[in-house]
Amino acid sequence: MNSSTGRTPKTAAVLAVATCLMTFGAGAASAHVGVTPDSTSEGGFSQLTFRVPNESQTAKTTKLTVTLPSETPFTSVSVKPMDGWTVEVLEAELAAPITVKGATITKAPASVVWTADEAHQISQRQYQTFSISVGRLPHAGNTVLLPAAQTYSDGTVVNWSEAAVAGQAKPEHPAPSFITTPPAGAHGAEATADIEAASATSAVSHDAGSAALGWAGLGTGLLGLAAGATALAKTRRVDKG
């Protein structure tokens, strides 16, 4: 009894510390602006969804500005409308012209800015998601960095712009980012075509086999019918004799 009573406070303390660490750990892991692409394939288009939590205990989030890549610019950017938020896509001149499908491009979308009306600002313990569609994605293996500036109602601006470096600790204000992957290979399309061709051949063979079996069955039935007629005729002759 005494032993059990002596362990209880220690156990409670350990559990309290563990719970605290888990809570702060989860908060640290999720309390930053991040991006989730629905596709990362080279040369394709992707919907990028930014998750923006409010971290201030006294102010609301009123604006989000996302800076788009300039070295591998997107030539197409469209926005998903949101109730209570205005959105602008701002363009800028490129440092050097690029050629896309034979056309020379000298400027491209440089940033996207969302601004909330007073009723739709992000309050404490709230988050909001913002979506854009972009393309085309750069070559596989590129890190697409999308720095974001989060503006609060008290004038504070938090810049989520630090690039993560392999082998180093995660930065305090990491920039939203993702890595592009290889496009869907031609081998996959060829394999699909082969499978479809094989399926079609199998279906034709199956139909031909079924037809052959049908004709064979019909022939067998006719032979049986002829044999029965012959036997019946013989029986009648015997009866008459």
Short mmCIF file of C-alpha atoms in Angstrom, two decimals:
data_model
loop_
_atom_site.label_atom_id
_atom_site.label_comp_id
_atom_site.label_asym_id
_atom_site.label_seq_id
_atom_site.Cartn_x
_atom_site.Cartn_y
_atom_site.Cartn_z
CA MET A 1 0.00 0.00 0.00
CA ASN A 2 2.73 2.46 1.02
CA SER A 3 4.87 1.43 -1.94
CA SER A 4 1.98 2.03 -4.32
CA THR A 5 1.24 5.39 -2.72
CA GLY A 6 4.89 6.41 -3.00
CA ARG A 7 5.01 5.68 -6.73
CA THR A 8 1.80 7.51 -7.62
CA PRO A 9 3.07 11.12 -7.37
CA LYS A 10 6.20 10.22 -9.37
CA THR A 11 4.12 8.49 -12.01
CA ALA A 12 1.78 11.46 -12.23
CA ALA A 13 4.73 13.82 -12.60
CA VAL A 14 6.29 11.75 -15.37
CA LEU A 15 2.97 11.60 -17.21
CA ALA A 16 2.53 15.35 -16.85
CA VAL A 17 5.99 16.05 -18.28
CA ALA A 18 5.42 13.62 -21.15
CA THR A 19 2.07 15.19 -21.96
CA CYS A 20 3.61 18.64 -21.90
CA LEU A 21 6.42 17.59 -24.25
CA MET A 22 3.98 15.94 -26.63
CA THR A 23 1.78 19.02 -26.65
CA PHE A 24 4.62 21.46 -27.31
CA GLY A 25 6.19 19.06 -29.81
CA ALA A 26 2.99 18.79 -31.78
CA GLY A 27 2.55 22.54 -31.67
CA ALA A 28 6.09 23.17 -32.88
CA ALA A 29 5.64 20.69 -35.70
CA SER A 30 2.40 22.17 -37.02
CA ALA A 31 2.62 25.88 -36.10
CA HIS A 32 4.11 27.16 -39.35
CA VAL A 33 2.98 27.97 -42.86
CA GLY A 34 3.32 24.89 -45.07
CA VAL A 35 2.39 23.81 -48.58
CA THR A 36 0.92 20.57 -49.93
CA PRO A 37 1.09 19.96 -53.70
CA ASP A 38 -1.39 17.56 -55.29
CA SER A 39 1.24 16.68 -57.90
CA THR A 40 5.02 17.06 -58.10
CA SER A 41 5.60 15.65 -61.61
CA GLU A 42 8.10 17.44 -63.83
CA GLY A 43 6.46 19.43 -66.61
CA GLY A 44 2.98 19.13 -65.13
CA PHE A 45 0.50 21.34 -63.32
CA SER A 46 -0.24 21.21 -59.60
CA GLN A 47 -2.66 22.60 -57.07
CA LEU A 48 -0.68 24.03 -54.18
CA THR A 49 -2.53 24.31 -50.86
CA PHE A 50 -1.02 26.53 -48.17
CA ARG A 51 -2.00 25.90 -44.55
CA VAL A 52 -1.77 29.05 -42.43
CA PRO A 53 -2.28 28.82 -38.65
CA ASN A 54 -2.61 31.92 -36.46
CA GLU A 55 0.20 31.95 -33.87
CA SER A 56 -0.42 35.27 -32.15
CA GLN A 57 -2.20 35.32 -28.80
CA THR A 58 -3.42 38.90 -29.28
CA ALA A 59 -3.66 39.62 -33.02
CA LYS A 60 -5.36 38.14 -36.08
CA THR A 61 -3.85 37.15 -39.42
CA THR A 62 -4.96 39.68 -42.03
CA LYS A 63 -2.78 38.96 -45.09
CA LEU A 64 -0.67 36.26 -46.70
CA THR A 65 1.91 36.91 -49.42
CA VAL A 66 3.54 33.98 -51.22
CA THR A 67 6.60 34.63 -53.38
CA LEU A 68 6.84 32.44 -56.49
CA PRO A 69 10.08 31.06 -57.98
CA SER A 70 12.01 33.40 -60.29
CA GLU A 71 14.77 31.08 -61.56
CA THR A 72 12.25 28.43 -62.67
CA PRO A 73 9.14 30.62 -62.99
CA PHE A 74 5.60 29.39 -63.37
CA THR A 75 4.11 30.53 -66.67
CA SER A 76 0.58 29.82 -65.48
CA VAL A 77 -0.96 30.72 -62.11
CA SER A 78 -4.67 30.69 -61.27
CA VAL A 79 -6.28 31.27 -57.89
CA LYS A 80 -9.14 29.66 -56.01
CA PRO A 81 -11.59 32.32 -54.78
CA MET A 82 -12.29 32.55 -51.05
CA ASP A 83 -15.16 34.23 -49.25
CA GLY A 84 -13.99 37.32 -47.42
CA TRP A 85 -10.53 37.40 -49.04
CA THR A 86 -9.33 39.38 -52.04
CA VAL A 87 -6.47 37.90 -54.05
CA GLU A 88 -3.97 39.38 -56.49
CA VAL A 89 -1.40 37.73 -58.74
CA LEU A 90 1.47 40.16 -59.30
CA GLU A 91 3.84 39.81 -62.24
CA ALA A 92 7.48 40.88 -62.58
CA GLU A 93 10.13 41.05 -65.28
CA LEU A 94 12.40 38.01 -65.45
CA ALA A 95 16.14 38.41 -64.99
CA ALA A 96 16.58 36.59 -68.30
CA PRO A 97 13.97 35.66 -70.94
CA ILE A 98 12.89 32.03 -71.15
CA THR A 99 11.43 30.05 -74.05
CA VAL A 100 8.28 28.00 -73.56
CA LYS A 101 6.97 26.00 -76.53
CA GLY A 102 8.69 28.33 -78.95
CA ALA A 103 7.46 31.52 -77.27
CA THR A 104 9.83 33.94 -75.52
CA ILE A 105 8.63 35.02 -72.09
CA THR A 106 10.07 38.10 -70.40
CA LYS A 107 7.79 38.34 -67.36
CA ALA A 108 5.94 35.85 -65.15
CA PRO A 109 3.81 35.68 -61.99
CA ALA A 110 6.02 36.74 -59.07
CA SER A 111 3.75 36.65 -56.03
CA VAL A 112 0.22 35.98 -54.82
CA VAL A 113 -1.35 38.20 -52.15
CA TRP A 114 -4.45 37.34 -50.12
CA THR A 115 -6.05 40.06 -47.96
CA ALA A 116 -8.94 39.41 -45.53
CA ASP A 117 -11.86 41.63 -44.70
CA GLU A 118 -12.40 42.23 -40.98
CA ALA A 119 -14.95 39.43 -40.58
CA HIS A 120 -12.69 36.76 -42.12
CA GLN A 121 -9.36 37.39 -40.43
CA ILE A 122 -7.78 34.31 -38.84
CA SER A 123 -8.20 34.38 -35.06
CA GLN A 124 -6.50 32.53 -32.21
CA ARG A 125 -6.64 28.72 -32.42
CA GLN A 126 -7.73 28.98 -36.07
CA TYR A 127 -6.13 28.26 -39.41
CA GLN A 128 -7.03 28.81 -43.05
CA THR A 129 -6.06 27.16 -46.35
CA PHE A 130 -5.23 29.00 -49.57
CA SER A 131 -5.02 27.29 -52.96
CA ILE A 132 -3.49 28.13 -56.33
CA SER A 133 -2.96 26.13 -59.50
CA VAL A 134 0.48 26.48 -61.08
CA GLY A 135 2.49 25.13 -63.99
CA ARG A 136 4.58 23.96 -65.45
CA LEU A 137 6.73 22.39 -62.75
CA PRO A 138 10.53 22.40 -63.26
CA HIS A 139 12.80 19.41 -63.89
CA ALA A 140 12.74 16.53 -61.39
CA GLY A 141 14.93 17.05 -58.34
CA ASN A 142 14.31 20.79 -58.10
CA THR A 143 13.32 22.22 -54.73
CA VAL A 144 10.44 24.64 -55.30
CA LEU A 145 10.81 27.26 -52.58
CA LEU A 146 7.73 29.39 -51.82
CA PRO A 147 8.55 31.97 -49.11
CA ALA A 148 5.48 33.29 -47.32
CA ALA A 149 4.91 36.49 -45.35
CA GLN A 150 2.15 36.35 -42.71
CA THR A 151 0.81 39.76 -41.65
CA TYR A 152 -1.03 40.31 -38.35
CA SER A 153 -3.55 42.95 -37.33
CA ASP A 154 -1.03 44.58 -34.95
CA GLY A 155 1.38 45.19 -37.83
CA THR A 156 3.67 42.24 -37.12
CA VAL A 157 4.96 40.37 -40.18
CA VAL A 158 6.35 36.85 -39.84
CA ASN A 159 8.50 35.78 -42.78
CA TRP A 160 8.47 32.04 -43.45
CA SER A 161 11.48 32.21 -45.76
CA GLU A 162 14.33 30.09 -44.42
CA ALA A 163 15.51 27.21 -46.58
CA ALA A 164 16.10 23.87 -44.87
CA VAL A 165 19.66 22.53 -45.22
CA ALA A 166 20.42 18.79 -45.15
CA GLY A 167 22.28 17.77 -42.02
CA GLN A 168 21.38 20.93 -40.13
CA ALA A 169 18.66 21.67 -37.60
CA LYS A 170 15.27 22.67 -38.96
CA PRO A 171 15.09 26.48 -39.27
CA GLU A 172 12.80 28.46 -36.98
CA HIS A 173 10.83 29.91 -39.88
CA PRO A 174 11.03 27.36 -42.72
CA ALA A 175 9.78 28.37 -46.14
CA PRO A 176 7.02 26.24 -47.66
CA SER A 177 8.63 23.97 -50.26
CA PHE A 178 8.47 20.69 -52.15
CA ILE A 179 10.71 18.68 -54.49
CA THR A 180 9.70 17.84 -58.05
CA THR A 181 9.68 14.24 -59.25
CA PRO A 182 10.11 12.54 -62.67
CA PRO A 183 7.17 12.67 -65.07
CA ALA A 184 5.06 9.62 -65.77
CA GLY A 185 7.29 7.49 -68.03
CA ALA A 186 6.47 6.29 -71.51
CA HIS A 187 7.14 2.75 -70.30
CA GLY A 188 4.07 3.01 -68.10
CA ALA A 189 1.93 3.98 -71.09
CA GLU A 190 3.45 1.17 -73.19
CA ALA A 191 2.79 -1.33 -70.43
CA THR A 192 -0.80 -0.17 -70.22
CA ALA A 193 -1.16 -0.54 -74.01
CA ASP A 194 0.35 -4.03 -73.85
CA ILE A 195 -2.05 -5.03 -71.10
CA GLU A 196 -5.01 -3.67 -73.07
CA ALA A 197 -3.83 -5.46 -76.23
CA ALA A 198 -3.37 -8.69 -74.31
CA SER A 199 -6.83 -8.34 -72.83
CA ALA A 200 -8.32 -7.74 -76.27
CA THR A 201 -6.48 -10.79 -77.70
CA SER A 202 -7.64 -12.90 -74.81
CA ALA A 203 -11.22 -11.74 -75.34
CA VAL A 204 -11.06 -12.59 -79.08
CA SER A 205 -9.54 -16.00 -78.34
CA HIS A 206 -12.20 -16.64 -75.72
CA ASP A 207 -14.97 -15.70 -78.16
CA ALA A 208 -13.47 -17.87 -80.89
CA GLY A 209 -13.13 -20.77 -78.48
CA SER A 210 -16.68 -20.32 -77.33
CA ALA A 211 -17.90 -20.29 -80.92
CA ALA A 212 -15.94 -23.47 -81.73
CA LEU A 213 -17.37 -25.19 -78.69
CA GLY A 214 -20.84 -24.06 -79.72
CA TRP A 215 -20.49 -25.51 -83.23
CA ALA A 216 -19.04 -28.73 -81.82
CA GLY A 217 -21.96 -29.02 -79.41
CA LEU A 218 -24.43 -28.41 -82.22
CA GLY A 219 -22.75 -31.09 -84.37
CA THR A 220 -22.88 -33.57 -81.51
CA GLY A 221 -26.55 -32.82 -80.99
CA LEU A 222 -27.37 -33.38 -84.65
CA LEU A 223 -25.50 -36.71 -84.66
CA GLY A 224 -27.40 -37.77 -81.57
CA LEU A 225 -30.69 -36.78 -83.19
CA ALA A 226 -29.81 -38.78 -86.34
CA ALA A 227 -28.85 -41.82 -84.29
CA GLY A 228 -32.12 -41.62 -82.37
CA ALA A 229 -34.14 -41.39 -85.59
CA THR A 230 -32.34 -44.45 -87.01
CA ALA A 231 -32.99 -46.48 -83.86
CA LEU A 232 -36.65 -45.48 -83.90
CA ALA A 233 -37.01 -46.57 -87.53
CA LYS A 234 -35.43 -49.96 -86.79
CA THR A 235 -37.76 -50.49 -83.85
CA ARG A 236 -40.83 -49.79 -85.98
CA ARG A 237 -39.68 -52.29 -88.66
CA VAL A 238 -39.24 -55.01 -86.00
CA ASP A 239 -42.71 -54.32 -84.64
CA LYS A 240 -44.26 -54.63 -88.14
CA GLY A 241 -42.43 -57.88 -88.80
#
